[in-house]
PDB file of C-alpha atoms in Angstrom:
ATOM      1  CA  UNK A   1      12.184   7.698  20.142  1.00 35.00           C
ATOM      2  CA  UNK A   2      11.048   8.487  16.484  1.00 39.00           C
ATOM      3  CA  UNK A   3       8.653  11.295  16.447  1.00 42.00           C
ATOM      4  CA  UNK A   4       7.869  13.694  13.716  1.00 45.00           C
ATOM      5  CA  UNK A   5      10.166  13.971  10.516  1.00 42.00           C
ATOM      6  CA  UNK A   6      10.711  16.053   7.144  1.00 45.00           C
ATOM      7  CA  UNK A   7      12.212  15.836   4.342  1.00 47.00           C
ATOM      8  CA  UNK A   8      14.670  18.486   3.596  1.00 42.00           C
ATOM      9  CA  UNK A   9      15.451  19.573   0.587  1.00 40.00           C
ATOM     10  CA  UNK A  10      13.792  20.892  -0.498  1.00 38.00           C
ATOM     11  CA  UNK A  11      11.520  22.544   1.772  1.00 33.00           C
ATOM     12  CA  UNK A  12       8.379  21.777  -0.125  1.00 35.00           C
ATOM     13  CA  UNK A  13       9.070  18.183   0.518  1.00 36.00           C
ATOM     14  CA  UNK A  14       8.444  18.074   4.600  1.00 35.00           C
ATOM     15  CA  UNK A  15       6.427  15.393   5.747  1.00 34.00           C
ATOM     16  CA  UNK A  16       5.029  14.090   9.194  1.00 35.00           C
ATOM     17  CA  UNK A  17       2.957  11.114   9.501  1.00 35.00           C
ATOM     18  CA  UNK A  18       1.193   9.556  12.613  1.00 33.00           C
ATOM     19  CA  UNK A  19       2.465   6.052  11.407  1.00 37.00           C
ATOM     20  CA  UNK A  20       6.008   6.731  12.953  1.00 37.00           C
ATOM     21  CA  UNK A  21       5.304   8.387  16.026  1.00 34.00           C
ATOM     22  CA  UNK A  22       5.935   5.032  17.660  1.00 36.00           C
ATOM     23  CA  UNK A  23       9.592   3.019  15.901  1.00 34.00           C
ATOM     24  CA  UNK A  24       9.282  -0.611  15.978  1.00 35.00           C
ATOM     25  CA  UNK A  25      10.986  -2.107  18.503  1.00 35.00           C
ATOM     26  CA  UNK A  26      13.687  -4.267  16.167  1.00 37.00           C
ATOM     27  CA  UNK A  27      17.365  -4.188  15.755  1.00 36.00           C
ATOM     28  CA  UNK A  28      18.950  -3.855  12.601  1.00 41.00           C
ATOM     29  CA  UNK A  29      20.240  -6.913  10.437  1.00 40.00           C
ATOM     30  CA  UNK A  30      24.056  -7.680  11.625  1.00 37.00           C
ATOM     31  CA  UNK A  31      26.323  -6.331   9.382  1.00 38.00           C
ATOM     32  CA  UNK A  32      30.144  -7.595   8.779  1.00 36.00           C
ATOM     33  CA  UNK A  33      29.765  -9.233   5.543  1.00 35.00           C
ATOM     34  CA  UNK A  34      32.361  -8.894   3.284  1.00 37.00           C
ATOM     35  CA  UNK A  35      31.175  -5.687   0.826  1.00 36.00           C
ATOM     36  CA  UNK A  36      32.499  -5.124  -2.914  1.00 38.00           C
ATOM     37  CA  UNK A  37      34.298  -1.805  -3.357  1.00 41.00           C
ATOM     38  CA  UNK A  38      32.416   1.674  -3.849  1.00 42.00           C
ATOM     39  CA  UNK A  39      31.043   2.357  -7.681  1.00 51.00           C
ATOM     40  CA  UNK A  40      32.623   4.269  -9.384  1.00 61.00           C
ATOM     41  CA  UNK A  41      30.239   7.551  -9.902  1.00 68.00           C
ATOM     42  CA  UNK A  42      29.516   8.610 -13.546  1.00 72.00           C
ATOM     43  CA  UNK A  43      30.414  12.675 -14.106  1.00 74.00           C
ATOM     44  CA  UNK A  44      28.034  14.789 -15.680  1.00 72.00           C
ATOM     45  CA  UNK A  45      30.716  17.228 -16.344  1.00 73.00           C
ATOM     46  CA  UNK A  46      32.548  14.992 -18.500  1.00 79.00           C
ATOM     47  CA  UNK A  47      29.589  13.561 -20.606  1.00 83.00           C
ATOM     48  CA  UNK A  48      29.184  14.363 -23.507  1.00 88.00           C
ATOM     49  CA  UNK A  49      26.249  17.403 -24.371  1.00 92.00           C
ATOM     50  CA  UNK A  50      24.111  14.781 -25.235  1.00 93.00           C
ATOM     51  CA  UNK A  51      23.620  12.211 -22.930  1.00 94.00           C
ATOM     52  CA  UNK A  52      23.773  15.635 -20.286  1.00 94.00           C
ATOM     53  CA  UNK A  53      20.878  17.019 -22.405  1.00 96.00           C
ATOM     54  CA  UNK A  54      18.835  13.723 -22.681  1.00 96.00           C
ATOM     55  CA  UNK A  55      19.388  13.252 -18.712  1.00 96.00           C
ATOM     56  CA  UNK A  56      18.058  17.090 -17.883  1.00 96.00           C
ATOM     57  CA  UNK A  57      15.143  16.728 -20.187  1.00 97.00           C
ATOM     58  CA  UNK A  58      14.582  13.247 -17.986  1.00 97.00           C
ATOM     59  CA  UNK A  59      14.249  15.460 -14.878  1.00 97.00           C
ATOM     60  CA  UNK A  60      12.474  18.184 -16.273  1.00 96.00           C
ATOM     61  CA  UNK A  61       9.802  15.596 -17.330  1.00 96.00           C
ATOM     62  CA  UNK A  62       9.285  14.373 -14.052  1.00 96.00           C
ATOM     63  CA  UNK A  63       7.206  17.647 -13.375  1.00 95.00           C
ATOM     64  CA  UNK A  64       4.129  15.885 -15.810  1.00 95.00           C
ATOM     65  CA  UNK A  65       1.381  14.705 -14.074  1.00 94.00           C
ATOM     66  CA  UNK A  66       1.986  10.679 -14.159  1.00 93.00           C
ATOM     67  CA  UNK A  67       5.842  10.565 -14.387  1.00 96.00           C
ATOM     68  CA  UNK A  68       6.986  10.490 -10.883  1.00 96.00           C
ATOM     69  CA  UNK A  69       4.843   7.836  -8.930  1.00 96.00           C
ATOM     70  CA  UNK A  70       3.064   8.877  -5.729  1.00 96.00           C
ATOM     71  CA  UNK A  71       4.640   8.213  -2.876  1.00 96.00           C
ATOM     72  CA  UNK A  72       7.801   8.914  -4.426  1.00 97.00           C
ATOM     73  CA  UNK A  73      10.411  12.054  -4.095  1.00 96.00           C
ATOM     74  CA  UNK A  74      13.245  12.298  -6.387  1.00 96.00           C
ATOM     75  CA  UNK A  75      16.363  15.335  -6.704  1.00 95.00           C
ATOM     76  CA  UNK A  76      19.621  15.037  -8.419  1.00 94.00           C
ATOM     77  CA  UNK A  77      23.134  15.289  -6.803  1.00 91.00           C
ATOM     78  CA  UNK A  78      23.836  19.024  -6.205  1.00 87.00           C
ATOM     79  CA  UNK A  79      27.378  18.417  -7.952  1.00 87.00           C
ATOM     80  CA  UNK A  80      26.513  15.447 -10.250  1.00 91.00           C
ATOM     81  CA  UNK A  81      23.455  15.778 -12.795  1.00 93.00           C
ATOM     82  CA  UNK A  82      23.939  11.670 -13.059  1.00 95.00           C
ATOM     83  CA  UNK A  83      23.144  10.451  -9.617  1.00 95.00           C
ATOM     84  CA  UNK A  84      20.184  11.217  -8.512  1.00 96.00           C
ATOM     85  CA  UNK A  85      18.282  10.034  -4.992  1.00 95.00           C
ATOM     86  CA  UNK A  86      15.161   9.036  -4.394  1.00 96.00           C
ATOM     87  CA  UNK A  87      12.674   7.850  -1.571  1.00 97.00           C
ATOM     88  CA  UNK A  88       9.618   5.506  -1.884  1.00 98.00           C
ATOM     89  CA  UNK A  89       7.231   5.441   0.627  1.00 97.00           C
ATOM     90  CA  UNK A  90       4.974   2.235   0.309  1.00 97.00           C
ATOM     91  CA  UNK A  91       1.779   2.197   1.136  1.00 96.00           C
ATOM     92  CA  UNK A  92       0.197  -1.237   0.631  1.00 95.00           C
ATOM     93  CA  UNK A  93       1.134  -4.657  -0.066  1.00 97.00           C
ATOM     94  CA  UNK A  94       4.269  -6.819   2.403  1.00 98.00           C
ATOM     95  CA  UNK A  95       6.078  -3.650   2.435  1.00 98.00           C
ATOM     96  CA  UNK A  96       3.250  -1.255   4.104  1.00 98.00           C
ATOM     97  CA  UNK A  97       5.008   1.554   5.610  1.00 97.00           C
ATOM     98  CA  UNK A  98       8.443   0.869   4.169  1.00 97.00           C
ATOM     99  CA  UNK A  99      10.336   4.135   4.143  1.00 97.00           C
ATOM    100  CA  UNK A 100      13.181   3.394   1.069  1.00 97.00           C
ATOM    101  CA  UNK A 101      16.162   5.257   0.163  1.00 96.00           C
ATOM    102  CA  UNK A 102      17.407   4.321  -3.080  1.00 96.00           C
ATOM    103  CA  UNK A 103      20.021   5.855  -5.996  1.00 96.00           C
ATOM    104  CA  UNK A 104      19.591   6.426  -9.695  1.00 97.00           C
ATOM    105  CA  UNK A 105      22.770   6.271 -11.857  1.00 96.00           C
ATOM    106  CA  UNK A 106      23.167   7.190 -15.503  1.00 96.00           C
ATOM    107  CA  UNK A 107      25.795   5.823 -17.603  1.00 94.00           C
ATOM    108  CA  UNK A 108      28.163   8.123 -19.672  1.00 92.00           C
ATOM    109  CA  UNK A 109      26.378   7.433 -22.656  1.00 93.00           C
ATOM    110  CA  UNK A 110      22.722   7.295 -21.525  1.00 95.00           C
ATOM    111  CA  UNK A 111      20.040   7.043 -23.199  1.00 96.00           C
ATOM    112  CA  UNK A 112      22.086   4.133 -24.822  1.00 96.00           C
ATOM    113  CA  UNK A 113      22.111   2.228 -21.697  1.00 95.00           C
ATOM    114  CA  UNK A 114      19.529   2.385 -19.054  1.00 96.00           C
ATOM    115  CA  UNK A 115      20.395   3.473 -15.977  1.00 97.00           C
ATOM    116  CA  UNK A 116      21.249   1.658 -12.763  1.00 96.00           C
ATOM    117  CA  UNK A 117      19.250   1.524  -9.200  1.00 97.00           C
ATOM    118  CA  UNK A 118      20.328   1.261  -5.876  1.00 96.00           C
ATOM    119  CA  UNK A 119      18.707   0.629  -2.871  1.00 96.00           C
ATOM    120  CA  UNK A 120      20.744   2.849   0.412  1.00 94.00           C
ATOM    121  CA  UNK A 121      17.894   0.877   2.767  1.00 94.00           C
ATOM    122  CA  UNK A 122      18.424  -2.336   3.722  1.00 95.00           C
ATOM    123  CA  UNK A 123      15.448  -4.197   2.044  1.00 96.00           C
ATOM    124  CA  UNK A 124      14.500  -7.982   1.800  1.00 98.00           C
ATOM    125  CA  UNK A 125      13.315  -8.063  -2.235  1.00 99.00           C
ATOM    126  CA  UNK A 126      14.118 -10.816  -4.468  1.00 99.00           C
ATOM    127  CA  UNK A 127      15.022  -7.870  -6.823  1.00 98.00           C
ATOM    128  CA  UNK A 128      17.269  -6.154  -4.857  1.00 98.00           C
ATOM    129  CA  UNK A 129      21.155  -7.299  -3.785  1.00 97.00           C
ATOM    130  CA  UNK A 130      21.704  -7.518  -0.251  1.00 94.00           C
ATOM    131  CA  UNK A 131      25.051  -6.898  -0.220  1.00 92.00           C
ATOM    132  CA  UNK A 132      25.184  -3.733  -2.319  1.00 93.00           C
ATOM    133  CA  UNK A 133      21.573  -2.623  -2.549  1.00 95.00           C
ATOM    134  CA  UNK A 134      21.707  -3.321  -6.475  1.00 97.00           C
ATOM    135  CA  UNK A 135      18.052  -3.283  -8.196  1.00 98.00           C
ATOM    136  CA  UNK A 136      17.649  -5.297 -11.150  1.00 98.00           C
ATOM    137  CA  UNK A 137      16.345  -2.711 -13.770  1.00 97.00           C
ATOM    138  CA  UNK A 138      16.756  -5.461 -16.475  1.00 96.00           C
ATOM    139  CA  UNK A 139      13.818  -7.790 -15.404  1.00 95.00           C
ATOM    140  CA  UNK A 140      11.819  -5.516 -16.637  1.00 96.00           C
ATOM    141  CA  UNK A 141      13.852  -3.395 -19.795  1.00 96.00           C
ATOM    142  CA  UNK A 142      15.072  -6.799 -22.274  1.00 91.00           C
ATOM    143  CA  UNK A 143      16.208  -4.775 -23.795  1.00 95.00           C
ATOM    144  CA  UNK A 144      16.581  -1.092 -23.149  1.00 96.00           C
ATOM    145  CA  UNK A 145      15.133   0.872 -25.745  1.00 97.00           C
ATOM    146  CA  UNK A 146      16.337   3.768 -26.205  1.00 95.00           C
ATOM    147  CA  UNK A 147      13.666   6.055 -28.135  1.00 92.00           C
ATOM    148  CA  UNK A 148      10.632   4.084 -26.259  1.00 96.00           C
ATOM    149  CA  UNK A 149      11.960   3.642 -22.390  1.00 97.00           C
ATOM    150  CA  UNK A 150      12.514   6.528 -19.780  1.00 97.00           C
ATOM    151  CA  UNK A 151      13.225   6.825 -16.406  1.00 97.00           C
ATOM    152  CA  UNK A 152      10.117   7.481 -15.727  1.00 97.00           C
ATOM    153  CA  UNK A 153       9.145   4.408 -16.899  1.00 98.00           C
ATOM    154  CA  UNK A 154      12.109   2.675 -14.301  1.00 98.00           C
ATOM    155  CA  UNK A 155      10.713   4.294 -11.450  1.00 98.00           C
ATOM    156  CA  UNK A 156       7.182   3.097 -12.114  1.00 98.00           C
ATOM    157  CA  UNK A 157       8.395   0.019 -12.515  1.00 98.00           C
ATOM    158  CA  UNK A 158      10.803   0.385  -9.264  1.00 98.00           C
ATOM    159  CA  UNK A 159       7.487   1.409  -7.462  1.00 98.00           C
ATOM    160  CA  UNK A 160       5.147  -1.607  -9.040  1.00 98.00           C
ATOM    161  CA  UNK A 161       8.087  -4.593  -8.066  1.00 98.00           C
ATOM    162  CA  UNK A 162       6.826  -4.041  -4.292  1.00 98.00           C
ATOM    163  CA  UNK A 163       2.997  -4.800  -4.944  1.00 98.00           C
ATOM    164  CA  UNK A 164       2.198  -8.560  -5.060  1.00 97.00           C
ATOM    165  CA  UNK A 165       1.148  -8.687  -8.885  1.00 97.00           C
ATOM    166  CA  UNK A 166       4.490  -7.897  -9.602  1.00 97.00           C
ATOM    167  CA  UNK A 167       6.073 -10.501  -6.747  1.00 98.00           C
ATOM    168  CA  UNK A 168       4.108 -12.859  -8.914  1.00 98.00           C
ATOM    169  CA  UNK A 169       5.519 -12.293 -12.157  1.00 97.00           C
ATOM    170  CA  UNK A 170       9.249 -12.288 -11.170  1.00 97.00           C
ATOM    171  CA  UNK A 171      10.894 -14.740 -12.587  1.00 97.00           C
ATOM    172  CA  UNK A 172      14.314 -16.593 -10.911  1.00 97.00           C
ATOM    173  CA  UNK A 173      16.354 -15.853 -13.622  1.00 97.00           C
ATOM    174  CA  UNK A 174      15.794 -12.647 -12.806  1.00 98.00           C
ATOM    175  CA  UNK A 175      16.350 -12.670  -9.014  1.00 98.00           C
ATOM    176  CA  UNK A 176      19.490 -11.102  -7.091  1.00 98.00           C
ATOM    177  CA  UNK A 177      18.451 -12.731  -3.955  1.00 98.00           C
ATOM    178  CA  UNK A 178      17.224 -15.787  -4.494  1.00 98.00           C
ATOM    179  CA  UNK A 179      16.204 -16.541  -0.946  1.00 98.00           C
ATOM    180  CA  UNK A 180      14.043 -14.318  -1.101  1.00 98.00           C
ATOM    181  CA  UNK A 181      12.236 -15.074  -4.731  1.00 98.00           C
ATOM    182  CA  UNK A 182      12.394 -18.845  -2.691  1.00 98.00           C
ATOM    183  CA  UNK A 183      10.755 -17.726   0.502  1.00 98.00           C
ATOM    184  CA  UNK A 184       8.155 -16.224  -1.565  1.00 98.00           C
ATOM    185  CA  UNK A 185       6.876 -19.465  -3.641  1.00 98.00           C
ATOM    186  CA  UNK A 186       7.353 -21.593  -0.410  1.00 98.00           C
ATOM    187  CA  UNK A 187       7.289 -20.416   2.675  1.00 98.00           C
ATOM    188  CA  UNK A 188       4.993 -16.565   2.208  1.00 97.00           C
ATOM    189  CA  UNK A 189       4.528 -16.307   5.230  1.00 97.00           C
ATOM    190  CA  UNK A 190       8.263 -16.145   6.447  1.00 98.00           C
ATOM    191  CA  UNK A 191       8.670 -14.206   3.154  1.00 98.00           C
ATOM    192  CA  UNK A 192       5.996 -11.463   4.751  1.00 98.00           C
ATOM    193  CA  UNK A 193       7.981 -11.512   8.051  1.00 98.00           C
ATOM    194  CA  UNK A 194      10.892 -10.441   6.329  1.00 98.00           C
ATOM    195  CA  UNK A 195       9.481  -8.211   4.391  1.00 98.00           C
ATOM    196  CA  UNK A 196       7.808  -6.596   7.301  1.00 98.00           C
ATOM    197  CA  UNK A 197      11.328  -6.377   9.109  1.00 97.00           C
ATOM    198  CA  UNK A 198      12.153  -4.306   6.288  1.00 97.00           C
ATOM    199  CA  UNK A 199       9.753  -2.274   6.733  1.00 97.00           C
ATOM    200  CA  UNK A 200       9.998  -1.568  10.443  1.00 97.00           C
ATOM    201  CA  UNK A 201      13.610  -1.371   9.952  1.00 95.00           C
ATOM    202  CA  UNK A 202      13.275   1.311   7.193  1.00 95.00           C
ATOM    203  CA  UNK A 203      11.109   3.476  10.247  1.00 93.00           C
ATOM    204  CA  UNK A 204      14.216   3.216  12.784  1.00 92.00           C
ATOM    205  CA  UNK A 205      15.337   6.270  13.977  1.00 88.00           C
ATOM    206  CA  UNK A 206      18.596   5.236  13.209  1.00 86.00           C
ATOM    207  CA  UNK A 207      18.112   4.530   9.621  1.00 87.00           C
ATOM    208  CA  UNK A 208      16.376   7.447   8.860  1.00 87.00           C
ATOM    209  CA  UNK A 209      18.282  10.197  10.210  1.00 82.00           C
ATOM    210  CA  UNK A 210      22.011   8.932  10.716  1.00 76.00           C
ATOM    211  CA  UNK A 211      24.242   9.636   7.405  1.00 65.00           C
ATOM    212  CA  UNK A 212      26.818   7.339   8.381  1.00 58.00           C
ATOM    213  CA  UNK A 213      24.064   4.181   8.923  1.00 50.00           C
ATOM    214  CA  UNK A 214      26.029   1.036   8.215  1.00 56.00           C
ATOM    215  CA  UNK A 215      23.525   0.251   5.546  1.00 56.00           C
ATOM    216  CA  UNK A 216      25.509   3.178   3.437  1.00 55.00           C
ATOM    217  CA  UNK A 217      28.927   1.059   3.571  1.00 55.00           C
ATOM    218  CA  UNK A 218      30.456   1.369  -0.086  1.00 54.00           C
ATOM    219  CA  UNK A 219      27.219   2.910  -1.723  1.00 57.00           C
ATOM    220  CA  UNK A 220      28.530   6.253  -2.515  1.00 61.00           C
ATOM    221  CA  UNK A 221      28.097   9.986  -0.805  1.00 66.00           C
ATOM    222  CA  UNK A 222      25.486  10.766   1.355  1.00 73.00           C
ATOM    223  CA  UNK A 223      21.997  10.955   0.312  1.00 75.00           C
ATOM    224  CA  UNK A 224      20.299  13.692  -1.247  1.00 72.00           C
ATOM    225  CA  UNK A 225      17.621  13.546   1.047  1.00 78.00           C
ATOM    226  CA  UNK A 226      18.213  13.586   4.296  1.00 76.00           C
ATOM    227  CA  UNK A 227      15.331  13.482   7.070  1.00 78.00           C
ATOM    228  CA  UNK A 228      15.478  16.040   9.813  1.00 78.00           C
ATOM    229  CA  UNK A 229      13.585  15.228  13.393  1.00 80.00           C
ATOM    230  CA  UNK A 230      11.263  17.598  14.300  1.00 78.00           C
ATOM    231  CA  UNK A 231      10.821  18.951  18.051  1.00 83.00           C
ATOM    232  CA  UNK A 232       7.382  18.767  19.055  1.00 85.00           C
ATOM    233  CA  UNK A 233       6.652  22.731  18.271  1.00 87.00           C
ATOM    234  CA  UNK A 234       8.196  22.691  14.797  1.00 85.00           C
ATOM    235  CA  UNK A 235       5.914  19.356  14.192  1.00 83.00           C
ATOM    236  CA  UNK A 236       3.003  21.275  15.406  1.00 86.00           C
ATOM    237  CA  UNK A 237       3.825  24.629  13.834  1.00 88.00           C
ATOM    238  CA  UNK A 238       4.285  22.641  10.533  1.00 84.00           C
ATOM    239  CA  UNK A 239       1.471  20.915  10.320  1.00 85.00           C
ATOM    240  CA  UNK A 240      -0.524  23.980  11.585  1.00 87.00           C
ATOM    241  CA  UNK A 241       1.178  25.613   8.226  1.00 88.00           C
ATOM    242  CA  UNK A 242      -0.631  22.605   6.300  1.00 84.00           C
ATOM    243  CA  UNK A 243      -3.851  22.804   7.606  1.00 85.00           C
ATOM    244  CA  UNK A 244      -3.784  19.076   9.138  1.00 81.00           C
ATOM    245  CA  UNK A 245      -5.235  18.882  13.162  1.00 74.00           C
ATOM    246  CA  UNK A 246      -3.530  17.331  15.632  1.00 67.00           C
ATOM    247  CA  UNK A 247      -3.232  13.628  16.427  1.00 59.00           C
ATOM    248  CA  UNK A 248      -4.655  13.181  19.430  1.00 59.00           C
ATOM    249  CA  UNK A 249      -7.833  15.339  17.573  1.00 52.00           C
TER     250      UNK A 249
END
């Protein structure tokens, strides 16, 4: 059963939430499809001193009040300044609750290029590949600019394509699954059970806490944020440290 969890690391990011003291009672999507080969990872230590300087200034600016979204945690690879993982936690719209792991990846020459997202949870999205996790960045950055766009700006963005105004505006063109940009103009309300699957799916014990999940086939190392299950004394002892009451108060 799926009680209490954190966020580790770092330590300042531990979290427990009364939403997933209960998991939804789903199984996962079957898996067995045929998957393309793991990326090949971009190495900060060969980039050049620029593109490693424009990506550390990216990070540093995350600290400014508006840059990283709420709801949203973000740390780079401990060996690799160019990958860096993130989680999303929705809070509103078909994904309510949705608890996302995804992956940002900077080219060798960024800020030429924009960077590439990947989703590591399994998530129904006409944005989002379902066979790699692959998040179009480009529906929104035709074309990347380099001295105007920032990552910031893709992770806003990433956080705004779950809300419905944004569902509205996507165009097909655009789409990496187009069942689900079709679900979504004709049939919303299997588009909404989907996307509620995702959600419930994205609460599983199983996807939060297991690092060999078969939703990370061929997407790279192991997240940079992994969630640690709390016993029932370290949930109460933490959120006694945070000044939140108990549950059941």
């Amino acid at each position: 059963m799926l009680g209490a969890f954190s966020l580790a690391p770092p330590p300042s990011l531990d979290i427990v939430s009364p939403h997933h003291a209960k998991p939804p009672q789903l199984a996962p999507r079957r898996t067995g499809q045929t998957l393309p080969p793991a990326p090949t990872w971009p190495d900060s230590a060969t980039a050049s001193p620029v593109a490693r300087a424009a990506v550390a200034q990216e990070f540093a600016n995350l600290r400014y009040e508006g840059h990283c979204p709420l709801g949203m945690y973000i740390v780079p690879a401990a060996d690799n300044l160019f990958v860096w993982d993130g989680v999303l936690f929705v809070h509103q719209g078909y994904y309510t609750d949705s608890i996302l792991k995804f992956r940002v990846i900077f080219p060798p020459n960024y800020p030429d290029r924009a960077p590439n997202v990947q989703f590591i949870t399994d998530v129904f999205h006409p944005l989002i590949a379902q066979q790699d996790g692959e998040f179009n960045v480009a529906s929104r950055f035709r074309p990347w600019r380099p001295k105007e766009h920032h990552v910031y700006d893709v992770l806003h963005w990433l956080k705004a394509s779950f809300k419905k105004h944004a569902l509205d505006d996507i165009k097909e063109i655009d789409c990496l699954n187009k069942e689900a940009f079709r679900l979504y103009h004709d049939s919303t309300s299997s588009f909404a059970a989907l996307a509620t699957q995702s959600s419930m799916l994205s609460q599983l014990a199983s996807s939060l806490f297991d690092q060999d999940h078969p939703s990370m086939a061929n997407k790279g190392p192991v997240h940079g944020i992994p969630f640690k299950e709390l016993r029932t004394e370290e949930s109460s002892a933490l959120r006694q440290r945070l000044g939140l009451t108990d549950w059941d108060e």
